Structures are given as structure tokens and as C-alpha cells.
Coordinates of C-alpha atoms and ligand atoms in Angstrom, one line a residue:
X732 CA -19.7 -40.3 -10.9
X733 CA -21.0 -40.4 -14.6
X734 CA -19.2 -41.4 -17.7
X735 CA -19.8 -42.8 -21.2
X736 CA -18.2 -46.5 -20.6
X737 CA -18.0 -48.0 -17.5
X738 CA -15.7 -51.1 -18.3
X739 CA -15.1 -53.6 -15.2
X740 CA -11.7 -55.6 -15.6
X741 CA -8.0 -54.2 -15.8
X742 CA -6.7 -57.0 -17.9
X743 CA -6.0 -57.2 -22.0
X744 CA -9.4 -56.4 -22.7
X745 CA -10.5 -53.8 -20.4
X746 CA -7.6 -51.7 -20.8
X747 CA -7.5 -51.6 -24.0
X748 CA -10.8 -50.8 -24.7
X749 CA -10.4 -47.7 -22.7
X750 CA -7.0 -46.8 -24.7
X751 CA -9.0 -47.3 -27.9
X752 CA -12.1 -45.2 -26.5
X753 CA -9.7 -42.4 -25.4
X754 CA -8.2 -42.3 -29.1
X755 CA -11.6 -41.8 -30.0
X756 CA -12.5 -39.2 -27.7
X757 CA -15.1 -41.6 -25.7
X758 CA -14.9 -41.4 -22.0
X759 CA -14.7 -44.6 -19.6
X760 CA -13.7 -45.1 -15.9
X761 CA -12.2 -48.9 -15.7
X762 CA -13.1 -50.7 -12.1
X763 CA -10.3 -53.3 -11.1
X764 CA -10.7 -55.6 -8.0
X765 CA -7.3 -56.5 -8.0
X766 CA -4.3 -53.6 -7.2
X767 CA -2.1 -52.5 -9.9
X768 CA 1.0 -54.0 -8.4
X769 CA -1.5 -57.5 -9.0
X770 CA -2.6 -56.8 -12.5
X771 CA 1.0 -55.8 -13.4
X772 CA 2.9 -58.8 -12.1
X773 CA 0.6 -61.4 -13.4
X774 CA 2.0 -64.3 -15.3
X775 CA 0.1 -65.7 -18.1
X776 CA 0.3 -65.8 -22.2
X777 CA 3.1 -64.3 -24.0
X778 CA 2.4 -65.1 -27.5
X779 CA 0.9 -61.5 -29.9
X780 CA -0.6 -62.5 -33.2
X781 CA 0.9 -60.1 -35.8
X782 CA -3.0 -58.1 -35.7
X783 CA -2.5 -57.9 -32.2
X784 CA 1.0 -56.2 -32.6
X785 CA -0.2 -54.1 -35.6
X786 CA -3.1 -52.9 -33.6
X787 CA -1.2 -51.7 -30.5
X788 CA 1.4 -50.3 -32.5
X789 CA -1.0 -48.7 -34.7
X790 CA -2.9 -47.2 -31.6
X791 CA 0.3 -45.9 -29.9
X792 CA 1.4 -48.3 -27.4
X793 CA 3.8 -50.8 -29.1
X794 CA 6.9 -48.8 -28.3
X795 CA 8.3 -51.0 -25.9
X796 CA 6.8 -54.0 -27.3
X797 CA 8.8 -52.7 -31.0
X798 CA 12.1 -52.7 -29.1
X799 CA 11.4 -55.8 -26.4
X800 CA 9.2 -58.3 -28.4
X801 CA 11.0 -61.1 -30.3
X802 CA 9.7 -61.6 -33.3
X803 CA 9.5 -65.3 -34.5
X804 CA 9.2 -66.4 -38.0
X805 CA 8.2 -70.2 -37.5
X806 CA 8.0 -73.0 -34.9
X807 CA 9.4 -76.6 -34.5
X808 CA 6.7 -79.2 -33.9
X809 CA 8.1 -82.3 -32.3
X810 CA 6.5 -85.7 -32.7
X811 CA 7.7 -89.1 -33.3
X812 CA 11.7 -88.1 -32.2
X813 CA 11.3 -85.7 -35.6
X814 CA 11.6 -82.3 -35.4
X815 CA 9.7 -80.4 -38.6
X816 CA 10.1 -76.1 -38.7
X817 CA 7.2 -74.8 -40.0
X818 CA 8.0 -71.5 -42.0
X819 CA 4.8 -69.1 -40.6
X820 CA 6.4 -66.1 -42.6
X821 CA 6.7 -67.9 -45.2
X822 CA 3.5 -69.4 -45.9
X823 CA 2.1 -66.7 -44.6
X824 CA 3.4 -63.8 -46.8
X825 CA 4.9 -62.4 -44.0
X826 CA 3.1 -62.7 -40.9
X827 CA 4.7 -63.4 -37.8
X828 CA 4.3 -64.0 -34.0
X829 CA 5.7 -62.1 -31.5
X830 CA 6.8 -62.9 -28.0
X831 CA 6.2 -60.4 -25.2
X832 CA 4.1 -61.2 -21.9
X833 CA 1.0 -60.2 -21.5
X834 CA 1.8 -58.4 -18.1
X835 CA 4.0 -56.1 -20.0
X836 CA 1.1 -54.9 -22.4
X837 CA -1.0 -55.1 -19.3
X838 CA 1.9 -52.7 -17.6
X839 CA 2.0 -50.1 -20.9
X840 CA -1.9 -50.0 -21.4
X841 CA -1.7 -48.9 -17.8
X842 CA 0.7 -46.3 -18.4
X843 CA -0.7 -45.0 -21.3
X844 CA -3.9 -44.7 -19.7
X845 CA -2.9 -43.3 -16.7
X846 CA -0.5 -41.0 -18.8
X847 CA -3.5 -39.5 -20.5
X848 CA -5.5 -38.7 -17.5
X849 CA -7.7 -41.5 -17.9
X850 CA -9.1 -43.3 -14.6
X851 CA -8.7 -46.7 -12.9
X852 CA -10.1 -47.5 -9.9
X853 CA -8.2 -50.3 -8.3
X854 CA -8.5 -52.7 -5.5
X855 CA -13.1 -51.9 -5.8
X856 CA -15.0 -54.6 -4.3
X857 CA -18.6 -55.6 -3.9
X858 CA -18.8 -54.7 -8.0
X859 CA -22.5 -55.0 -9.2
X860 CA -24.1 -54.0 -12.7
X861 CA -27.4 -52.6 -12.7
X862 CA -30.2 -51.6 -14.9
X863 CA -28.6 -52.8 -18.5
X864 CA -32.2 -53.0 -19.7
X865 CA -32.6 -49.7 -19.3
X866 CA -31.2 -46.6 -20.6
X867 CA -29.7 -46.1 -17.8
X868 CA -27.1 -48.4 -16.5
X869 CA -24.7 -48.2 -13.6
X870 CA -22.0 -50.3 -11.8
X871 CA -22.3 -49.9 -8.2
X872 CA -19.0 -51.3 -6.0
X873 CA -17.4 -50.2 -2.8
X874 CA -13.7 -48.4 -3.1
X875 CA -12.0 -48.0 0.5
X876 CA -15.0 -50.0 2.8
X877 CA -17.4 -46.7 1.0
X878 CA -20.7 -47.1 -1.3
X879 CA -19.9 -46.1 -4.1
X880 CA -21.5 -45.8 -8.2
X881 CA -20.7 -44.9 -11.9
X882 CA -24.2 -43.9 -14.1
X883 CA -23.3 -44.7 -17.6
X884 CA -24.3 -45.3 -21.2
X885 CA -22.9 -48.8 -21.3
X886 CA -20.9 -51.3 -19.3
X887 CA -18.3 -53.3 -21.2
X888 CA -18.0 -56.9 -19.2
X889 CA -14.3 -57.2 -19.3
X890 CA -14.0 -58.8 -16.4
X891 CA -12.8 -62.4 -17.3
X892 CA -14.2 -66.0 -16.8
X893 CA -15.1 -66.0 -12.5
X894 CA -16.2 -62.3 -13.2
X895 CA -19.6 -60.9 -12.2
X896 CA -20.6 -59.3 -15.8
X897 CA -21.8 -62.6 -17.6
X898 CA -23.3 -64.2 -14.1
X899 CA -24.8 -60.7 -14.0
X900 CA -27.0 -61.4 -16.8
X901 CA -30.9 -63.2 -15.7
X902 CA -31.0 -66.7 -16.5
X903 CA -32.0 -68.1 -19.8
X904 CA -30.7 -64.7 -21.5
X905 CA -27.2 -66.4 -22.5
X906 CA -26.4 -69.7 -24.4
X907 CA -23.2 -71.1 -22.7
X908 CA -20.8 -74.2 -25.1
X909 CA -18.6 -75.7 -22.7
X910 CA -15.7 -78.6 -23.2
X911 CA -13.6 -79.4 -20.5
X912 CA -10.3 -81.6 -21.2
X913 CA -8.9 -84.1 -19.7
X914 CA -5.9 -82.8 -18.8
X915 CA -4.1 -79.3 -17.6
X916 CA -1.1 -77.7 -18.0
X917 CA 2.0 -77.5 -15.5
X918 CA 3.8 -73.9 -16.0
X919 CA 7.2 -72.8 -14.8
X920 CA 9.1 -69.4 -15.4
X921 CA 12.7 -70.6 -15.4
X922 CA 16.1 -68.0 -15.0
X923 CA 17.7 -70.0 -18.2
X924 CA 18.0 -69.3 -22.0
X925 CA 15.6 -70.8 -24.7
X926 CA 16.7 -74.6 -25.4
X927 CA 16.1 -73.1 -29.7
X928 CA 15.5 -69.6 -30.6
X929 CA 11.9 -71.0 -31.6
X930 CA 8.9 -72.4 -30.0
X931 CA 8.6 -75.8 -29.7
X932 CA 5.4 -78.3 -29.4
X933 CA 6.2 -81.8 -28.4
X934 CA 3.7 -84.7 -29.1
X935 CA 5.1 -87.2 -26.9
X936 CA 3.9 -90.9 -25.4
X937 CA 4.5 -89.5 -21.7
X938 CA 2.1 -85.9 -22.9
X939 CA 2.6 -82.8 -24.0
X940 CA 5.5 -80.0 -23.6
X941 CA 5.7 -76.5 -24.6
X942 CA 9.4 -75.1 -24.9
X943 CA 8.7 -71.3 -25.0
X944 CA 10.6 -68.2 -23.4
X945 CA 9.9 -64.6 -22.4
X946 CA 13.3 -63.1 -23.2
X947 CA 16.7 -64.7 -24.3
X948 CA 17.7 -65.2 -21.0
X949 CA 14.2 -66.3 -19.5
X950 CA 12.4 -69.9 -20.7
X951 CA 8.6 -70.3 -20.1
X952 CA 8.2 -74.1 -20.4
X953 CA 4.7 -76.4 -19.6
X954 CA 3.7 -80.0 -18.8
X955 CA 0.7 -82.1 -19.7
X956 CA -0.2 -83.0 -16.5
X957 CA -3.5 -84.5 -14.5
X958 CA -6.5 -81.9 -14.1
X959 CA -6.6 -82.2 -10.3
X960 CA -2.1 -82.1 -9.9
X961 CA -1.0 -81.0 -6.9
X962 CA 1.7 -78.4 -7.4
X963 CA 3.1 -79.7 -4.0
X964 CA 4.1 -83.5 -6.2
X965 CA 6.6 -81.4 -8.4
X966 CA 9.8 -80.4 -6.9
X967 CA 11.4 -78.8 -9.8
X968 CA 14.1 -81.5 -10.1
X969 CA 10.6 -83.3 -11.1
X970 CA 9.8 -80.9 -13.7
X971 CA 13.1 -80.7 -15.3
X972 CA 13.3 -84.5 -15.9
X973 CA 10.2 -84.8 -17.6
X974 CA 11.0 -81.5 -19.8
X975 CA 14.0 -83.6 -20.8
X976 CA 11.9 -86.6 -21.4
X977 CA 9.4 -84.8 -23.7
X978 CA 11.5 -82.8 -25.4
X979 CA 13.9 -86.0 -27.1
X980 CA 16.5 -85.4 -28.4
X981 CA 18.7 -82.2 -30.2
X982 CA 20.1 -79.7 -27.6
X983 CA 20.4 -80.3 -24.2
X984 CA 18.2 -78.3 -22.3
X985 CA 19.5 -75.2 -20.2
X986 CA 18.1 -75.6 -16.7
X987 CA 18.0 -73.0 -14.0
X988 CA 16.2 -71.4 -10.7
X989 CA 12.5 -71.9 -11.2
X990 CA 10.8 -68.1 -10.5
X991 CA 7.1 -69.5 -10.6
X992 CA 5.3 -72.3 -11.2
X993 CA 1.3 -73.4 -11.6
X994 CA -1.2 -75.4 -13.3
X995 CA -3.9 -73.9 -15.4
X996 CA -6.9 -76.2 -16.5
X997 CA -7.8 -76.6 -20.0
X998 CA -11.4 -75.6 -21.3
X999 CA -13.1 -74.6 -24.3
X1000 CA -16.0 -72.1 -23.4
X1001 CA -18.5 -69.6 -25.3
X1002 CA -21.1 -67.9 -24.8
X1003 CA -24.2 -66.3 -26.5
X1004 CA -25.0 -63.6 -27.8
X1005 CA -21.8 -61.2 -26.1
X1006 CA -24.5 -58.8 -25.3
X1007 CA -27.3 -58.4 -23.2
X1008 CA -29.0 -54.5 -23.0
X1009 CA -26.1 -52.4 -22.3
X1010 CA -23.8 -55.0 -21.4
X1011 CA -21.1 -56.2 -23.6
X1012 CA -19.3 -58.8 -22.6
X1013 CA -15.6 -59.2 -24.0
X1014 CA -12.6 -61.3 -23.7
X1015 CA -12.6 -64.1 -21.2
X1016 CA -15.8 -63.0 -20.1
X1017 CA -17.6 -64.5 -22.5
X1018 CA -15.0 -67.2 -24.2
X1019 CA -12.0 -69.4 -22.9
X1020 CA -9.7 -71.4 -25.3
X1021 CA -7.7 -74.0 -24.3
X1022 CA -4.3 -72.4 -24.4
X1023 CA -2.2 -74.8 -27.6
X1024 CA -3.0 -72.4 -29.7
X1025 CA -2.1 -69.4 -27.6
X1026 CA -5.0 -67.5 -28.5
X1027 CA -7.0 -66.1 -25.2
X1028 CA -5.0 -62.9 -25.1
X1029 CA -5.1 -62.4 -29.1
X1030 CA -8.6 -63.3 -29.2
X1031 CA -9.6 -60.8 -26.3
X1032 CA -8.0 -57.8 -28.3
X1033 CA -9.8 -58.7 -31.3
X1034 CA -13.4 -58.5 -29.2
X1035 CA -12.0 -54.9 -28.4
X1036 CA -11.3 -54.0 -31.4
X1037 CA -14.9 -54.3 -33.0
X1038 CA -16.3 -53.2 -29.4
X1039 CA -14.0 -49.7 -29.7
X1040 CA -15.2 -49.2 -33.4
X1041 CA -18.8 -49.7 -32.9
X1042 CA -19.1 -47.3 -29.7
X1043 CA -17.7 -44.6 -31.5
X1044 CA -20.0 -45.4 -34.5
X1045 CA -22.8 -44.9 -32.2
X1046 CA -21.1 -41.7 -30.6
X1047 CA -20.4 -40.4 -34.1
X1048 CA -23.1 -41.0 -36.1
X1049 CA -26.1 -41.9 -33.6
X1050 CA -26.3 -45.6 -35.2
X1051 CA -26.4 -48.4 -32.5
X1052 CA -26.4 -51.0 -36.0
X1053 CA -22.9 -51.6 -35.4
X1054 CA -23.1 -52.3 -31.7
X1055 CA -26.4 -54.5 -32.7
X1056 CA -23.6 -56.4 -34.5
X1057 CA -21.1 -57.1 -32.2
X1058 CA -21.7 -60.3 -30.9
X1059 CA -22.4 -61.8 -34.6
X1060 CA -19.3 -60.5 -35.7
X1061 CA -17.0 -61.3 -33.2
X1062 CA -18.4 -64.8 -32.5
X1063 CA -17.7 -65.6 -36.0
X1064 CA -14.0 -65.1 -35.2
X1065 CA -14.3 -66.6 -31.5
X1066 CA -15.9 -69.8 -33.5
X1067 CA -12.8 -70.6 -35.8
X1068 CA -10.4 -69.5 -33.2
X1069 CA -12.9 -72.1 -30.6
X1070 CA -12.0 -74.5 -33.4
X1071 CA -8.5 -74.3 -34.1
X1072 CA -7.4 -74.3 -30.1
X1073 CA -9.8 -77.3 -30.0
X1074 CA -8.1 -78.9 -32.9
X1075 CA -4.9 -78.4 -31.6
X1076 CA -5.2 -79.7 -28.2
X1077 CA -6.5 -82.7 -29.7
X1078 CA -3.7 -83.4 -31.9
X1079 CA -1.1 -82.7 -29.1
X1080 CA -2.0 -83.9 -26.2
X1081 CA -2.0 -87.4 -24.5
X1082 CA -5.4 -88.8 -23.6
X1083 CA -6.2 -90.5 -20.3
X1084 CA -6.3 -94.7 -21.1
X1085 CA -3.8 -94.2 -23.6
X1086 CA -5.8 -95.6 -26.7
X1087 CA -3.3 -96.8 -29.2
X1088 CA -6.0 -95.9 -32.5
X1089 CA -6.0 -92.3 -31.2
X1090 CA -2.2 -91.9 -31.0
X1091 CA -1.8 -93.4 -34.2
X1092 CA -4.3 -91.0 -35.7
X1093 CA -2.8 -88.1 -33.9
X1094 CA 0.6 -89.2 -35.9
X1095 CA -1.3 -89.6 -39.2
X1096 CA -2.5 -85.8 -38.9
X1097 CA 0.9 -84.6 -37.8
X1098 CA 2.7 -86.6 -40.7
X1099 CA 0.1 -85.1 -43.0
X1100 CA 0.8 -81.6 -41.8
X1101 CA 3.9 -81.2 -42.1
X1102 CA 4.3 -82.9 -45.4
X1103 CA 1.7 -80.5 -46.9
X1104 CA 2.3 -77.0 -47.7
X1105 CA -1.4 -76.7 -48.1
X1106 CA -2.0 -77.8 -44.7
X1107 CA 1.2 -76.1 -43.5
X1108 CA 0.2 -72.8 -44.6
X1109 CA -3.5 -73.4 -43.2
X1110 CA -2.0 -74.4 -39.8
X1111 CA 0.4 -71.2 -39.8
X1112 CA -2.8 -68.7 -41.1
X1113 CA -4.4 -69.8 -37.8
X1114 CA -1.3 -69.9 -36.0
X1115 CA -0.1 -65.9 -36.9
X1116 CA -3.4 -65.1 -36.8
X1117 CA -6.8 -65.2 -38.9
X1118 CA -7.0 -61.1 -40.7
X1119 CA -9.6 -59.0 -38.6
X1120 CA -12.9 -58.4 -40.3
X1121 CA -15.7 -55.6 -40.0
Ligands
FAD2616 P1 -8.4 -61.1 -17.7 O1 -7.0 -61.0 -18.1 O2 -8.8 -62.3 -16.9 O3 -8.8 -59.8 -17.0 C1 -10.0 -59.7 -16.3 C2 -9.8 -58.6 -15.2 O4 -11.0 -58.5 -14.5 C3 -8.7 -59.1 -14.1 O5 -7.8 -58.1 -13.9 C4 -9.6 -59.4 -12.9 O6 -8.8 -59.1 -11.7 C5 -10.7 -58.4 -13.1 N1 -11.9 -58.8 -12.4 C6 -12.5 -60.0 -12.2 N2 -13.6 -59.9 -11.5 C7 -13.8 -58.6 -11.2 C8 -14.8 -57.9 -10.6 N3 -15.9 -58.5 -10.0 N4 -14.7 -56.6 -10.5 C9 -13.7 -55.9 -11.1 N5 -12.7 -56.5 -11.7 C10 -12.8 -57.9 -11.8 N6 -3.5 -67.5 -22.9 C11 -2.6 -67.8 -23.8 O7 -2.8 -67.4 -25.0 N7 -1.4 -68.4 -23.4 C12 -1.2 -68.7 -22.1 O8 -0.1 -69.3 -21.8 C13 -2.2 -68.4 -21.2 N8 -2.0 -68.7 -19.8 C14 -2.9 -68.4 -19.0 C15 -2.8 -68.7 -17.6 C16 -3.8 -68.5 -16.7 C17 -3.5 -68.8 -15.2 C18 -5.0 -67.9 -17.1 C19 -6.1 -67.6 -16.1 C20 -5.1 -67.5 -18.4 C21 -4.1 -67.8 -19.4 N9 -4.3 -67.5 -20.7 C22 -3.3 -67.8 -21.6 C23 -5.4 -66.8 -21.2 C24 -5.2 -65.3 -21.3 O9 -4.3 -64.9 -20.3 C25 -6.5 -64.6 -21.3 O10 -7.3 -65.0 -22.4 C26 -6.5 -63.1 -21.2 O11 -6.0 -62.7 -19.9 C27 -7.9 -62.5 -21.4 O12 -7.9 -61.2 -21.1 P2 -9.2 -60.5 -20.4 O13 -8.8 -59.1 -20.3 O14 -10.4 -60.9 -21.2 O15 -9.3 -61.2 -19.0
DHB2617 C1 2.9 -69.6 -24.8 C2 1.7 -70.0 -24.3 C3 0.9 -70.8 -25.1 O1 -0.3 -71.2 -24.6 C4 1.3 -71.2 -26.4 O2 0.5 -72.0 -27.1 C5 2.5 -70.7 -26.8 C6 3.3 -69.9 -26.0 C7 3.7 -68.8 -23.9 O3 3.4 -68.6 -22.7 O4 4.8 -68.3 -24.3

């Protein structure tokens, strides 16, 4: 098998690199270890920066998303039994977020793909990249117990953090930053309305909660808890009580059947350059954010996006200077983005030993915040999303 792009990972990233490549009229084959029925049932973010809705509206996969999404025009913050709104539209000139789960864009990248007679091998094992030194790369894997390979111009690493792309790459080639927290995150999917039609972050003495949702009728809700938490400690009647605890007062909140529940650890990660040969990596192949800011997703689509532009600059004009570029100019945005998930988790979270100058600080920056537009408007920028850049 030959073709232009050989990406490896079905998730955000990969998927919508191929979309953008086909809109392009750039050929790529995506490689998936997981099946489709996997990729599509997935739970993880649900928050789309406005760029990332513009962007797959734009590139003519945002119908369902138009219709399904709920658009939010601020969020509460929580902290100190006060509850401050902070107006992103409005110090934003109009920016918004939008909620809609990533395994729903995963679902209509899939079916646009598909639709257009693009290719997706799913369920491939034993995937290995070869030759990106050369000008002649190729990904060999094994579909169905049989050898199997794709020859190709590049291979975009797409293939998130335990993938092989990155660990692909020899030793001493990449730069890795890494900052692990103290702390991870409890999630449940619950069969009960929102608590507020908004998000809401808790600062609390007992840790952080998230109040979020995936629909009107569905809540997504988390829980600062240890790093190494046994799923098997938290009945739900557990989790409820502590989601009441955290979130104070106001509204009672709507409990129901739990659908799914996990932890997900908490790490800040980058490496560099995003590029080694003819390997590009992308997404969380080459960068994890701790999730407070909800920005993995938003972050991987924005790696795409340059990725997508400077393949078919080299396929229309014969100049690689834009692919020379891409790991400059996306890290510049993976930096600030690093920064503002970092800055986040600091200022929401509860820190082992409970040091009473830290909490006290953490109050200091969130009475600042939201008594100053200027700091308002810079936390909302971030929040919607920082404008993409060429
Ligand atoms: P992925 O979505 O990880 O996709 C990579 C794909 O590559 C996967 O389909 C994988 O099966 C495939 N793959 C891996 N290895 C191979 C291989 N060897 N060969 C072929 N295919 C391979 N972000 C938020 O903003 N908010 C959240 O609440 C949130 N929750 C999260 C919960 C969890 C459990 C995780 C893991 C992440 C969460 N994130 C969250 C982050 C966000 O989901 C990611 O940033 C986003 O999925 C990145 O997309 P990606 O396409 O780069 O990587
Ligand atoms: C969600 C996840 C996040 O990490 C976040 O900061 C906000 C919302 C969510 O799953 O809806």
C-alpha cells in the first residue's frame, strides 16, 4: 500500500488531519489499534474552544455539533462559599465555549471520512514507523494476524501519549518537560440534569470539583482525589456526598444513575521539537495538559491545523519551509496553553499537607480575579481560546 500521509491514531488529531488533507486533495490512510466501536464510545473532554468550533464548521463537519453543542457564554467560579460568573462573551467580544463530547467529533470525523471514501484501518497491531530519516518512510503493523505496510511521504504521530510515534524516535533526538501533580481527578457520567446551566469550578478546603454536563439531561461531574485512588473506595453514594460538600451552597444538586466513572492523573508534558525527519508528532503525542483548563482536545486540533496547512504548502508549491516550521509554531501556542492549564490547576486545586500560606494565596489570586476585568478578560481569552496564528 502507498499513500501521501500515513497518520497512526483515530482520535481528535488523527482524524482530523486526514478530513483536512482530503479538503485539500492530499491522500492519507489512518492506522487505529483500537476498533471503531472503541474510538467511538470513548469518554473524555467535552469542552470546544470557539477556534475549534469555527474550524470544524468551517471544514464541513460541525453540522451536528451546530444543532447538538450548547453554547456557553461564561462560567461560575466557586471559592470561599462565593459564587462569581465570569462573562467570557463579554470580555471576550464574543467568544464562547461550546459543550459537545469529544466522542461525538471523534464519531462525525469518522463518518465524514469514511463518507468520502477515505480509509481507516482499525483494530492494526504490532504498529512500527520506519525510515523517517529517509525519503522514504513507512509504517509497518499487522491487520488480521498478517504482515502488513504503508510506503509514504510522511507519517503524522497522532497517536497519543503511551503511543509508539514519539518512543519511536532514537534517543537524545527529543527534549521532553514533564510535571506531575499531586493529585488526579475522579470522573463520573451521571443520568441527571446540570445543577446551573453553566460550568462550575469549586476551590474548596476538602479539593477541587468540576460541575459540567454533556447534554441538559446528562451531568459530567469530577473530584480532586489522591493520585493512586482506587475506583473500588467510591461507591457512588461516596461521590455524591462529597459533590455536595464541594459544591456549598445555591441549588441542590440533581443526583442520578452513575453511567461511568474513572480517575485520570494529572500531568503537564511537552516535548521537543514535534518533528523528527518525516515524523510529525501531534496532539497528545507530543503534549499533555493537565485537564482545569480543558484544553487537550482544543490544543490537539490546533497542532492539526498548522500540520494540514503546511503539507499542502509543500504539495502545492514544493516548499518544505512551512513544514520546517511546525514545531516552532505550534509550540509557541502549546507553551501558553502549557502555562495557563498549569496556572489553573494551581489556583484550584488542594495541595497534599494542606499549607495554610498556599490556600491563602490561592484566595488572594481568586479575589483578585474576579474583582478585575483586566484579569477577568485575560482569564476568559485563555479560557475561549487564544486566536490561531500562522
Ligand atoms: P488520543 O485521543 O489519545 O488519540 C490517539 C489515538 O491513537 C487513540 O485512538 C489510540 O487508540 C491510538 N493509538 C495509540 N497507540 C497506537 C498505536 N501504537 N497504533 C495505532 N494507534 C494507536 N481533555 C480535556 O480537555 N478535558 C477532559 O476532561 C479530558 N479528559 C480526559 C480523560 C482521559 C482518560 C484522557 C486519556 C484524556 C482526557 N483529556 C481531556 C485529554 C483529551 O481527551 C486529549 O487531549 C485528546 O484526546 C487528544 O487527542 P489526540 O488525538 O491527540 O489523542
Ligand atoms: C470538562 C472537562 C474539563 O477538563 C474542564 O476543564 C471543563 C469541562 C468536561 O468534561 O466537560
Amino acid at each position: 500500500m502507498r499513500t501521501q500521509v500515513a497518520i497512526i491514531g483515530a482520535g481528535p488529531a488523527g482524524l482530523l488531519l486526514a478530513h483536512l488533507l482530503h479538503l485539500r486533495g492530499i491522500e492519507s490512510v489512518v492506522l487505529e489499534s483500537q476498533s471503531r466501536k472503541h474510538v467511538e464510545e470513548r469518554i473524555r473532554a467535552g469542552v470546544l474552544e470557539q477556534g475549534t468550533v469555527d474550524l470544524l464548521v468551517e471544514s464541513g463537519v460541525g453540522e451536528r455539533l451546530r444543532r447538538e453543542g450548547l453554547t456557553h457564554h461564561g462560567l461560575e467560579l466557586r471559592f470561599g462559599r462565593r459564587a462569581h460568573r465570569i462573562d467570557l462573551s463579554g470580555l471576550t467580544g464574543g467568544r464562547a465555549l461550546t459543550v459537545y463530547a469529544q466522542q461525538e467529533v471523534v464519531k462525525d470525523l469518522i463518518q465524514a471520512r469514511l463518507a468520502a471514501g477515505g480509509t481507516i484501518l482499525f483494530e492494526i497491531s504490532d504498529v512500527e514507523v520506519r525510515g523517517v530519516g529517509t525519503n522514504a518512510p513507512r509504517v509497518v503493523f499487522r491487520k488480521d494476524g498478517a504482515a502488513d505496510a504503508i510506503a509514504c511521504d510522511f507519517i503524522a504521530g497522532c497517536d497519543g501519549f503511551h503511543g509508539v510515534s514519539r518512543a519511536s524516535v532514537p534517543r537524545g533526538a527529543l527534549t521532553a518537560h514533564e510535571q506531575d501533580y499531586p493529585f488526579a481527578w475522579l470522573g463520573i457520567l451521571a443520568d441527571a440534569p446540570p445543577v446551573s446551566p453553566e460550568l462550575i469550578y469549586c476551590q474548596h478546603e476538602l479539593g477541587f470539583a468540576l460541575f459540567t454536563m454533556r447534554t441538559t439531561r446528562l451531568s459530567r461531574l469530577y473530584l480532586q482525589c489522591a493520585p493512586d485512588e482506587d475506583i473500588a473506595n467510591w461507591p457512588d453514594d461516596r461521590i455524591w456526598e462529597k459533590l455536595r460538600a464541594r459544591l456549598g451552597g445555591g441549588a441542590p444538586l440533581p443526583e442520578g444513575p452513575v453511567l461511568q466513572k474513572g480517575i485520570t492523573g494529572m500531568r503537564s508534558f511537552v516535548v521537543e521539537p514535534m518533528q523528527h525527519g518525516r515524523l510529525f508528532l501531534a496532539g497528545d503525542a507530543a503534549h499533555i495538559v493537565p485537564p482545569t483548563g480543558a484544553k487537550g482536545l482544543n490544543l490537539a486540533v490546533a497542532d492539526v491545523r498548522v500540520l494540514a496547512q503546511a503539507f499542502a504548502a509543500h504539495y502545492e508549491s514544493g516548499s518544505s519551509a512551512a513544514l520546517d516550521r511546525y514545531s516552532e509554531t505550534c509550540l509557541r501556542r502549546v507553551w501558553r496553553v502549557q502555562r495557563f492549564s498549569w496556572w489553573m490547576t494551581a489556583l484550584l486545586h488542594r495541595f497534599p499537607g494542606g499549607d495554610a500560606m498556599r490556600q491563602r494565596l490561592q484566595h488572594a489570586e481568586l479575589d483578585y480575579l474576579v474583582g478585575s476585568r483586566a484579569a477577568m478578560t485575560a482569564f476568559a481569552e485563555n479560557y475561549v481560546g487564544l486566536p490561531f496564528e500562522d
